[in-house]
Amino acid sequence: MKTRTKWCLLALGFGLGLSQYHSHTHHGGSIVHLFEWRWSDIADECERYLAPSGFHGVQISPPSEHIVVSKPHRPWWERYQPVSYNLCSRSGTEHELRDMIRRCNDVGVKIYADVVINHMCMADAGEGSRSTCGSYFNASREEFPSVPYSAADFNDDKCTSGSGNIENYQDIYQVRNCRLLGLLDLAQDKEHVRGKIVDYLNTLVDMGVAGFRVDACKHMWPADLKVLYGRLHNLNPKWFPKGSSPLIYQEVIDLGDEPIKAGEYYPLGRVTEFKYGAMLGSVFRKWNGYKLSDLRSWGEGWGLMPSDKALVFVDNHDNQRGHGAGGASILTFWEPRLYKMAVAFMLAHPYGMTRVMSSYRWDRHIVKGKDENDWVGPPSYPDGTTKPVPIGPDGGCGDGWVCEHRWPQIRNMVTFRVIVNGQPLCNWWDNGSNQIAFGRGDRGFIVINNDECFLDATLNTGLTAGTYCDVISGQKTGDRCTGKQVTVDSRGRAHFRISNMDQDPFIAIHRDSKL
Ligand SMILES: *[C@@H]1O[C@H](CO)[C@@H](O)[C@H](O)[C@H]1NC(C)=O
Ligand SMILES: *[C@@H]1O[C@H](CO)[C@@H](O)[C@H](O)[C@H]1NC(C)=O
């Protein structure tokens, strides 16, 4: 069955124009999560790669001081266990952080800080000064003198579960007043705690960050977050228009089966849409009878949150290793062929604000479906210092850094998204199975073949007549094309042939890839 949509689907939903949803300088660019990178490497990456490739911003790992864990040896999750708001972390010093923010802003790449404000370290994290700036803490006494926080600043008196931990996700009071996996749960309703958190966030805003990824928001009361966000300074006028407020995206895992809903957080900022990667992974894997043609109604039509509230991603640092939400359907760099197709679909489709993952490799050791090495931290020297990210002659990364954002197919689709920004989804085509195509106004067109057979079709692209260079099999360099060429006729039609055996069975062309 051949189906074709001639009409462009106008993007639904008007944003309110508030900058906690839309950064003032956001032009369809994507955020890349440079997970566990050192500040000095991120600064270099902004200048040499992210700015020229059209990346909008970087999500950095939490910049606050955290525990140093030796058993297991320096896991990535130690950064989600703060002991103070001093700005020294595994990624570097305060000086290096400040230098990175300045250098990235100077080339137009925004910095979004991952901030952990729901909790401090685990109750059983011990005592002493095994922390990244050597600050003393005593977890069993709930003492964090360098903030300072003490026992009265935590939620223990409000928690009603037997163990003090969250035991029942159907009970919203437990989810927000008890300890998440034993992490000491801060009382954001207390003025002292509010003041300390706001000081921390405003220090970062004044340094020049453009906003925040707020960790574990499901475990905090929206009313408390509203107070915290309401006290944030405007962005630093050195780099941002006067009166701009920080962009906020909140980590809320809502797969639809719990009483706490992502919608409670929409009035406050954007929200991470975890259904996105879980569903998209299932579709590209063809699970549950899904076909790519089902993506015709992708977005709110699939029960996803409103596009102007969603921060979307194929995988994140949690669910790429079996943590968090999404389970086995999540696609990651470990399955590069399907992964590139899914990321390309995300970047071509108008729904949501997009985030691209940039990972490191680890030795997976899967026992009965669980990865025993899901804790492994970034590439590092025996003393635990994180290794720099070396860039090879082909532009890829070495020493265990995966750098999906440097894969040419992903990088070129990040550029595609900037070029088609604001254009409606047009000219949808599918073959009733796993071959699909769609355009974005008269700016760009993508064709994907995830079927077991050849794709051979003449399609309406919406583009002006000319010869275009496919940015997946190659790209335009000067006036030459290193990949496939696509000829669009005067009526906007072009013939596409994609073998299911191709290394990357999809083609993308856009206004700037015209020869
Ligand atoms: C840390 O707290 C525990 C429990 O109250 C206490 O026994 C211990 O002496 C404290 N450690 C230090 C170094 O103060
Ligand atoms: C679409 O692809 C499927 C799956 O391989 C194939 O069986 C079918 O014939 C194709 N449909 C059309 C209309 O070309």
Coordinates of C-alpha atoms and ligand atoms in Angstrom, one line a residue:
M1 CA 0.0 0.0 0.0
K2 CA 1.5 3.3 -1.1
T3 CA 0.5 6.3 0.9
R4 CA 1.6 9.9 0.5
T5 CA 0.9 13.0 2.3
K6 CA 1.1 16.1 0.2
W7 CA 0.2 18.5 2.9
C8 CA 2.7 19.8 5.3
L9 CA 1.7 19.1 8.9
L10 CA 2.0 22.3 10.7
A11 CA 3.8 22.0 14.0
L12 CA 1.2 21.8 16.7
G13 CA 1.4 23.9 19.9
F14 CA 2.6 27.4 20.4
G15 CA 5.3 27.9 22.9
L16 CA 4.7 30.6 25.4
G17 CA 8.0 32.2 24.4
L18 CA 9.3 31.8 27.9
S19 CA 13.0 31.0 27.9
Q20 CA 12.9 28.2 30.4
Y21 CA 11.6 26.3 27.4
H22 CA 13.4 27.9 24.5
S23 CA 16.8 29.3 24.9
H24 CA 16.8 32.8 23.3
T25 CA 19.5 31.8 20.8
H26 CA 18.2 28.3 20.0
H27 CA 18.1 27.8 16.3
G28 CA 17.2 24.1 16.1
G29 CA 20.5 23.1 17.3
S30 CA 21.1 20.0 19.4
I31 CA 22.6 19.6 22.8
V32 CA 25.4 17.0 23.1
H33 CA 26.0 15.2 26.4
L34 CA 29.7 15.0 26.7
F35 CA 29.4 12.5 29.5
E36 CA 32.3 12.5 32.0
W37 CA 34.5 14.7 29.7
R38 CA 37.1 16.9 31.4
W39 CA 36.4 20.6 31.3
S40 CA 39.6 21.4 29.3
D41 CA 38.6 18.8 26.6
I42 CA 35.1 20.3 26.4
A43 CA 36.6 23.8 25.9
D44 CA 38.8 22.4 23.0
E45 CA 35.8 20.5 21.5
C46 CA 33.6 23.7 21.5
E47 CA 36.2 25.6 19.5
R48 CA 37.5 22.9 17.1
Y49 CA 34.3 20.9 16.5
L50 CA 31.0 21.8 18.1
A51 CA 30.8 25.4 16.9
P52 CA 31.7 24.7 13.3
S53 CA 29.3 21.7 13.2
G54 CA 26.3 23.7 14.4
F55 CA 25.9 22.2 17.9
H56 CA 23.8 24.4 20.1
G57 CA 25.2 23.4 23.4
V58 CA 26.8 20.8 25.7
Q59 CA 25.4 19.0 28.7
I60 CA 28.2 18.7 31.2
S61 CA 28.5 16.1 34.0
P62 CA 27.7 17.5 37.5
P63 CA 30.3 20.2 38.4
S64 CA 29.8 20.0 42.2
E65 CA 32.2 18.3 44.6
H66 CA 31.4 14.6 45.0
I67 CA 32.5 11.5 46.9
V68 CA 35.5 9.5 45.6
V69 CA 34.5 5.8 45.5
S70 CA 37.2 3.1 45.6
K71 CA 34.9 0.0 45.7
P72 CA 34.1 -0.3 42.8
H73 CA 37.0 1.8 41.5
R74 CA 35.8 5.3 40.5
P75 CA 32.3 4.5 39.1
W76 CA 30.5 7.1 37.0
W77 CA 27.8 7.4 39.6
E78 CA 30.0 8.9 42.2
R79 CA 29.2 12.3 40.5
Y80 CA 25.6 11.9 41.5
Q81 CA 26.6 11.8 45.2
P82 CA 27.5 15.4 46.1
V83 CA 29.2 16.4 49.3
S84 CA 29.3 20.1 48.7
Y85 CA 28.7 22.8 46.1
N86 CA 32.4 23.5 45.7
L87 CA 33.1 23.5 41.9
C88 CA 35.8 20.8 41.8
S89 CA 34.9 17.5 40.4
R90 CA 36.4 14.6 38.4
S91 CA 36.2 16.8 35.3
G92 CA 38.4 19.5 36.7
T93 CA 38.8 22.5 38.9
E94 CA 36.7 25.7 39.3
H95 CA 39.3 27.5 37.2
E96 CA 39.0 25.0 34.4
L97 CA 35.2 25.1 34.6
R98 CA 35.2 28.9 34.3
D99 CA 37.6 28.8 31.4
M100 CA 35.5 26.2 29.6
I101 CA 32.3 28.2 30.0
R102 CA 34.0 31.3 28.7
R103 CA 35.7 29.6 25.7
C104 CA 32.5 27.7 24.7
N105 CA 30.3 30.9 25.0
D106 CA 32.8 32.9 23.0
V107 CA 32.2 30.5 20.0
G108 CA 28.5 30.4 20.6
V109 CA 28.2 27.0 22.2
K110 CA 26.0 27.0 25.4
I111 CA 26.8 25.1 28.5
Y112 CA 24.0 23.2 30.4
A113 CA 25.1 22.0 33.8
D114 CA 23.7 18.7 35.2
V115 CA 22.8 19.7 38.7
V116 CA 22.2 17.2 41.6
I117 CA 20.0 19.1 44.1
N118 CA 17.6 16.3 45.3
H119 CA 20.1 14.7 47.5
M120 CA 23.6 14.4 48.8
C121 CA 25.7 11.2 49.0
M122 CA 24.4 7.8 50.2
A123 CA 23.7 7.2 53.9
D124 CA 26.4 4.5 53.9
A125 CA 29.0 6.6 52.0
G126 CA 31.1 6.8 55.2
E127 CA 33.0 9.7 56.7
G128 CA 36.2 11.6 56.1
S129 CA 37.6 13.5 53.2
R130 CA 37.4 11.1 50.3
S131 CA 35.9 13.8 48.1
T132 CA 37.1 15.6 45.0
C133 CA 38.2 18.8 46.9
G134 CA 39.0 17.0 50.1
S135 CA 36.0 18.4 51.9
Y136 CA 35.1 16.6 55.1
F137 CA 31.7 14.9 55.4
N138 CA 30.0 12.4 57.7
A139 CA 27.2 10.6 55.9
S140 CA 25.8 8.6 58.8
R141 CA 25.5 11.9 60.7
E142 CA 24.2 13.8 57.7
E143 CA 27.0 16.4 58.2
F144 CA 28.3 18.3 55.2
P145 CA 30.1 21.2 56.8
S146 CA 31.4 22.8 53.6
V147 CA 27.8 23.6 52.5
P148 CA 26.9 23.5 55.4
Y149 CA 24.1 21.0 55.8
S150 CA 23.3 19.0 58.9
A151 CA 20.7 16.4 59.9
A152 CA 17.9 19.0 60.1
D153 CA 18.2 19.8 56.4
F154 CA 17.1 16.3 55.3
N155 CA 13.6 14.8 54.9
D156 CA 13.9 11.9 57.3
D157 CA 11.1 13.2 59.5
K158 CA 8.7 13.2 56.6
C159 CA 9.5 9.8 55.1
T160 CA 6.9 7.2 56.0
S161 CA 8.6 4.0 54.5
G162 CA 9.9 1.4 56.9
S163 CA 13.5 1.5 55.6
G164 CA 13.7 5.2 55.0
N165 CA 14.2 4.5 51.3
I166 CA 11.6 4.7 48.5
E167 CA 9.9 1.3 48.5
N168 CA 6.7 2.1 46.6
Y169 CA 6.6 4.2 43.5
Q170 CA 2.8 4.3 43.7
D171 CA 3.1 6.5 46.8
I172 CA 4.0 10.0 45.8
Y173 CA 5.0 11.0 49.4
Q174 CA 7.6 8.2 49.5
V175 CA 8.9 9.1 46.1
R176 CA 9.5 12.7 47.2
N177 CA 10.2 12.5 50.9
C178 CA 12.2 9.2 51.2
R179 CA 15.7 8.3 50.0
L180 CA 16.2 7.4 46.4
L181 CA 18.5 4.3 46.6
G182 CA 19.7 5.4 50.0
L183 CA 20.7 8.9 48.9
L184 CA 20.3 11.4 51.7
D185 CA 17.2 13.4 50.7
L186 CA 17.4 17.1 51.0
A187 CA 14.4 19.1 52.3
Q188 CA 13.8 21.7 49.6
D189 CA 11.0 23.2 51.6
K190 CA 13.5 24.5 54.2
E191 CA 14.7 28.1 53.7
H192 CA 18.3 27.2 54.5
V193 CA 18.4 24.4 51.9
R194 CA 16.7 26.6 49.3
G195 CA 19.3 29.3 49.9
K196 CA 22.2 27.0 49.5
I197 CA 20.8 25.4 46.3
V198 CA 20.0 28.8 44.7
D199 CA 23.5 30.1 45.6
Y200 CA 25.0 27.1 43.8
L201 CA 22.9 27.5 40.7
N202 CA 23.3 31.3 40.6
T203 CA 27.1 30.9 40.9
L204 CA 26.9 28.8 37.7
V205 CA 24.6 31.3 36.0
D206 CA 26.9 34.2 36.8
M207 CA 29.8 32.2 35.4
G208 CA 27.9 31.9 32.1
V209 CA 26.0 28.6 31.9
A210 CA 22.8 28.8 29.8
G211 CA 20.8 26.5 31.9
F212 CA 20.4 23.3 33.7
R213 CA 19.6 19.6 33.4
V214 CA 18.0 19.1 36.8
D215 CA 18.6 15.5 38.1
A216 CA 15.9 13.5 39.9
C217 CA 13.1 16.0 39.6
K218 CA 10.4 13.3 40.1
H219 CA 11.8 13.1 43.7
M220 CA 11.3 16.8 44.4
W221 CA 8.0 18.6 44.9
P222 CA 7.1 20.9 41.9
A223 CA 6.1 23.7 44.3
D224 CA 9.7 23.7 45.8
L225 CA 11.3 23.7 42.4
K226 CA 9.1 26.6 41.4
V227 CA 10.6 28.6 44.3
L228 CA 14.1 27.6 43.4
Y229 CA 13.8 28.4 39.7
G230 CA 12.0 31.7 40.6
R231 CA 15.1 32.9 42.4
L232 CA 17.5 32.3 39.5
H233 CA 19.5 35.2 38.1
N234 CA 19.1 36.2 34.5
L235 CA 21.8 34.8 32.2
N236 CA 25.2 36.6 32.0
P237 CA 24.7 39.6 29.7
K238 CA 28.3 39.2 28.5
W239 CA 27.0 36.4 26.2
F240 CA 23.2 36.5 26.4
P241 CA 20.5 39.1 25.7
K242 CA 19.6 41.1 28.7
G243 CA 16.7 39.6 30.7
S244 CA 17.2 36.0 29.4
S245 CA 16.4 33.3 32.0
P246 CA 18.1 29.9 32.1
L247 CA 16.8 27.0 30.0
I248 CA 15.7 24.2 32.3
Y249 CA 15.1 20.6 31.5
Q250 CA 14.1 18.3 34.3
E251 CA 14.8 14.6 34.6
V252 CA 11.4 13.0 35.3
I253 CA 11.0 9.4 34.4
D254 CA 7.4 8.9 33.5
L255 CA 6.6 5.9 31.4
G256 CA 2.9 6.2 32.3
D257 CA 2.6 3.6 35.1
E258 CA 3.1 5.8 38.2
P259 CA 0.9 8.5 39.9
I260 CA 3.6 11.2 39.4
K261 CA 3.2 12.6 36.0
A262 CA 5.7 14.5 33.8
G263 CA 2.9 17.1 33.3
E264 CA 3.2 18.4 36.8
Y265 CA 6.6 19.8 35.7
Y266 CA 5.6 21.4 32.4
P267 CA 4.8 24.8 34.0
L268 CA 8.4 24.9 35.3
G269 CA 10.5 24.0 32.3
R270 CA 11.1 21.2 29.8
V271 CA 11.0 17.6 30.8
T272 CA 13.0 14.6 29.7
E273 CA 10.7 12.4 27.5
F274 CA 11.8 8.8 28.4
K275 CA 9.1 7.2 26.3
Y276 CA 10.7 8.6 23.2
G277 CA 13.8 6.4 23.2
A278 CA 12.0 3.4 24.6
M279 CA 9.3 3.5 21.8
L280 CA 11.7 4.5 19.0
G281 CA 14.0 1.6 19.9
S282 CA 11.1 -0.8 19.7
V283 CA 10.0 0.6 16.3
F284 CA 13.5 0.3 14.8
R285 CA 13.9 -3.2 16.3
K286 CA 10.4 -4.1 14.8
W287 CA 9.3 -5.4 18.2
N288 CA 5.6 -5.8 19.1
G289 CA 4.7 -5.7 15.4
Y290 CA 5.9 -2.1 15.0
K291 CA 6.8 -0.8 11.5
L292 CA 8.6 2.4 10.6
S293 CA 5.4 3.4 8.7
D294 CA 3.8 3.7 12.1
L295 CA 6.0 6.7 12.7
R296 CA 3.7 8.7 10.5
S297 CA 2.0 10.0 13.6
W298 CA 5.1 10.2 15.8
G299 CA 5.0 12.8 18.6
E300 CA 1.9 13.7 20.6
G301 CA 0.0 11.1 18.5
W302 CA 2.0 8.4 20.3
G303 CA 1.1 9.8 23.7
L304 CA 4.4 11.7 24.0
M305 CA 4.3 15.0 25.9
P306 CA 3.7 18.3 24.0
S307 CA 6.6 18.9 21.7
D308 CA 7.5 22.3 23.2
K309 CA 7.9 20.7 26.6
A310 CA 10.0 17.7 25.6
L311 CA 13.7 17.1 25.7
V312 CA 14.3 14.0 23.6
F313 CA 17.1 11.5 23.1
V314 CA 17.6 8.0 21.8
D315 CA 19.6 6.9 24.8
N316 CA 21.1 8.6 27.9
H317 CA 24.0 7.9 30.3
D318 CA 21.6 5.8 32.5
N319 CA 19.6 3.7 30.1
Q320 CA 22.5 3.0 27.7
R321 CA 23.8 0.7 30.6
G322 CA 20.5 -0.6 31.8
H323 CA 19.9 2.0 34.5
G324 CA 16.9 4.3 34.6
A325 CA 14.1 3.7 32.2
G326 CA 13.5 2.0 28.8
G327 CA 15.0 -1.4 29.2
A328 CA 16.2 -3.6 26.4
S329 CA 14.6 -1.7 23.6
I330 CA 17.0 1.3 24.0
L331 CA 19.4 1.6 21.1
T332 CA 23.0 2.6 21.8
F333 CA 26.4 2.9 20.1
W334 CA 26.8 -0.8 20.7
E335 CA 24.4 -1.4 17.7
P336 CA 25.7 1.4 15.4
R337 CA 23.7 0.6 12.3
L338 CA 20.3 0.8 13.9
Y339 CA 21.5 3.5 16.3
K340 CA 22.5 5.9 13.5
M341 CA 19.2 5.4 11.7
A342 CA 17.2 6.1 14.9
V343 CA 19.3 9.2 15.7
A344 CA 18.9 10.4 12.1
F345 CA 15.2 10.0 12.4
M346 CA 15.1 12.0 15.7
L347 CA 17.2 14.8 14.2
A348 CA 15.1 15.0 11.0
H349 CA 11.8 15.0 12.8
P350 CA 10.4 18.3 14.2
Y351 CA 9.3 16.9 17.6
G352 CA 11.1 18.1 20.7
M353 CA 14.4 19.6 21.6
T354 CA 17.1 17.0 20.8
R355 CA 20.0 15.7 22.8
V356 CA 22.8 13.6 21.3
M357 CA 24.7 11.2 23.6
S358 CA 28.5 11.0 23.6
S359 CA 29.8 8.0 25.5
Y360 CA 32.8 6.0 26.4
R361 CA 33.2 2.2 26.0
W362 CA 33.4 -0.2 28.9
D363 CA 33.7 -4.0 29.1
R364 CA 30.2 -5.2 29.2
H365 CA 29.7 -8.3 31.3
I366 CA 26.1 -9.4 31.0
V367 CA 24.9 -12.0 33.4
K368 CA 21.3 -13.0 33.3
G369 CA 20.4 -9.9 31.4
K370 CA 22.2 -7.5 33.8
D371 CA 25.5 -5.8 33.0
E372 CA 27.8 -6.5 36.0
N373 CA 30.0 -3.7 34.7
D374 CA 27.3 -1.0 34.5
W375 CA 29.2 1.0 37.1
V376 CA 32.4 1.5 35.1
G377 CA 33.6 5.0 35.0
P378 CA 35.3 7.0 32.2
P379 CA 38.6 6.0 30.6
S380 CA 41.1 6.8 33.3
Y381 CA 44.6 6.2 34.6
P382 CA 45.3 3.8 37.5
D383 CA 45.2 6.7 40.0
G384 CA 41.6 7.5 38.9
T385 CA 42.3 10.6 36.9
T386 CA 40.1 10.8 33.8
K387 CA 42.0 10.5 30.5
P388 CA 41.9 13.2 27.9
V389 CA 40.0 12.6 24.7
P390 CA 42.5 12.1 21.9
I391 CA 41.2 12.9 18.3
G392 CA 42.5 10.7 15.5
P393 CA 43.4 11.7 12.0
D394 CA 40.0 10.5 10.8
G395 CA 38.2 12.8 13.3
G396 CA 37.2 10.0 15.6
C397 CA 38.1 9.6 19.2
G398 CA 40.6 7.2 20.8
D399 CA 41.3 5.7 24.3
G400 CA 37.8 4.3 24.7
W401 CA 35.9 7.5 24.0
V402 CA 33.1 6.7 21.5
C403 CA 32.2 10.2 20.5
E404 CA 29.0 9.4 18.7
H405 CA 28.6 13.1 18.0
R406 CA 31.7 12.9 15.8
W407 CA 30.3 10.1 13.7
P408 CA 29.9 11.9 10.3
Q409 CA 26.3 10.6 9.8
I410 CA 25.2 12.0 13.2
R411 CA 27.2 15.2 12.9
N412 CA 25.7 15.8 9.4
M413 CA 22.2 15.2 10.8
V414 CA 22.8 17.7 13.6
T415 CA 23.6 20.2 10.8
F416 CA 20.4 19.1 8.9
R417 CA 18.3 19.9 11.9
V418 CA 19.7 23.4 12.1
I419 CA 19.0 24.0 8.3
V420 CA 15.4 22.7 8.5
N421 CA 14.6 24.4 11.8
G422 CA 11.0 25.8 11.9
Q423 CA 10.0 24.0 8.7
P424 CA 6.9 21.8 8.8
L425 CA 7.0 18.0 8.3
C426 CA 6.0 17.5 4.6
N427 CA 5.7 14.9 1.9
W428 CA 5.5 11.8 4.2
W429 CA 5.8 8.6 2.3
D430 CA 6.0 5.0 3.4
N431 CA 5.6 1.6 1.8
G432 CA 3.3 0.4 4.5
S433 CA 6.2 -1.4 6.0
N434 CA 9.7 -0.3 7.1
Q435 CA 10.5 2.1 4.3
I436 CA 9.8 5.7 5.0
A437 CA 10.6 9.2 3.8
F438 CA 9.7 12.8 4.8
G439 CA 10.7 16.3 4.2
R440 CA 10.9 19.5 6.1
G441 CA 9.4 22.3 4.0
D442 CA 11.7 23.0 1.0
R443 CA 14.8 22.6 3.1
G444 CA 15.6 18.9 3.6
F445 CA 14.5 15.4 2.9
I446 CA 15.3 12.0 4.4
V447 CA 14.6 8.4 3.2
I448 CA 15.1 5.4 5.5
N449 CA 15.0 1.7 4.4
N450 CA 14.8 -0.6 7.5
D451 CA 13.2 -3.4 5.4
E452 CA 14.7 -6.7 4.3
C453 CA 14.5 -5.6 0.7
F454 CA 15.5 -2.9 -1.8
L455 CA 14.0 0.5 -1.7
D456 CA 13.3 1.8 -5.2
A457 CA 11.0 4.7 -5.4
T458 CA 10.4 8.1 -7.0
L459 CA 9.4 10.6 -4.2
N460 CA 8.2 14.1 -3.9
T461 CA 11.0 15.9 -1.9
G462 CA 9.7 19.4 -1.8
L463 CA 13.2 20.6 -2.7
T464 CA 14.1 22.9 -5.6
A465 CA 15.5 21.3 -8.7
G466 CA 19.2 20.4 -8.7
T467 CA 21.7 17.8 -7.8
Y468 CA 22.2 17.1 -4.0
C469 CA 24.8 15.3 -2.1
D470 CA 23.7 12.7 0.4
V471 CA 25.1 13.6 3.8
I472 CA 25.0 10.1 5.1
S473 CA 27.2 8.2 2.6
G474 CA 29.4 11.2 2.3
Q475 CA 29.0 15.0 2.2
K476 CA 29.6 18.0 0.1
T477 CA 33.1 19.3 0.2
G478 CA 33.7 22.4 -1.8
D479 CA 31.6 21.7 -5.0
R480 CA 32.3 18.0 -4.9
C481 CA 30.3 15.2 -3.3
T482 CA 32.0 12.3 -1.5
G483 CA 28.8 10.3 -1.3
K484 CA 25.7 9.4 -3.3
Q485 CA 24.1 12.0 -5.5
V486 CA 20.4 12.7 -5.8
T487 CA 18.8 14.6 -8.7
V488 CA 15.7 16.5 -7.9
D489 CA 13.6 17.5 -11.0
S490 CA 11.7 20.7 -11.7
R491 CA 8.6 19.2 -10.0
G492 CA 10.6 18.4 -6.8
R493 CA 10.7 14.7 -7.5
A494 CA 13.7 12.4 -7.1
H495 CA 14.5 8.7 -7.6
F496 CA 15.9 6.9 -4.6
R497 CA 17.5 3.4 -4.5
I498 CA 18.6 2.1 -1.1
S499 CA 19.8 -1.4 -0.7
N500 CA 19.0 -3.0 2.7
M501 CA 22.6 -4.2 2.5
D502 CA 24.1 -0.7 2.5
Q503 CA 26.3 0.1 5.5
D504 CA 23.9 2.9 6.3
P505 CA 20.5 2.2 4.6
F506 CA 19.3 5.8 4.6
I507 CA 19.8 9.0 2.6
A508 CA 19.5 12.7 3.7
I509 CA 19.8 15.8 1.5
H510 CA 19.3 19.4 2.4
R511 CA 19.5 22.9 1.0
D512 CA 23.1 23.3 1.8
S513 CA 24.1 19.9 0.3
K514 CA 23.0 21.1 -3.1
L515 CA 25.9 20.9 -5.6
Ligands
LIG1 C1 30.6 10.1 62.0 O1 29.3 9.8 62.5 C2 29.2 8.6 63.3 C3 27.8 8.4 63.6 O2 27.3 9.4 64.4 C4 30.1 8.7 64.5 O3 30.1 7.5 65.2 C5 31.5 9.0 64.0 O4 32.4 9.3 65.1 C6 31.6 10.3 63.1 N1 32.9 10.4 62.6 C7 33.6 11.5 62.8 C8 35.0 11.4 62.2 O5 33.2 12.5 63.3
LIG2 C1 7.5 -2.6 1.3 O1 8.5 -3.4 1.9 C2 8.0 -4.7 2.3 C3 8.9 -5.4 3.2 O2 10.1 -5.9 2.6 C4 7.8 -5.4 1.1 O3 7.4 -6.7 1.4 C5 6.7 -4.7 0.3 O4 6.5 -5.3 -1.0 C6 7.0 -3.2 0.1 N1 5.8 -2.6 -0.4 C7 5.8 -1.9 -1.5 C8 4.4 -1.3 -1.8 O5 6.7 -1.7 -2.2

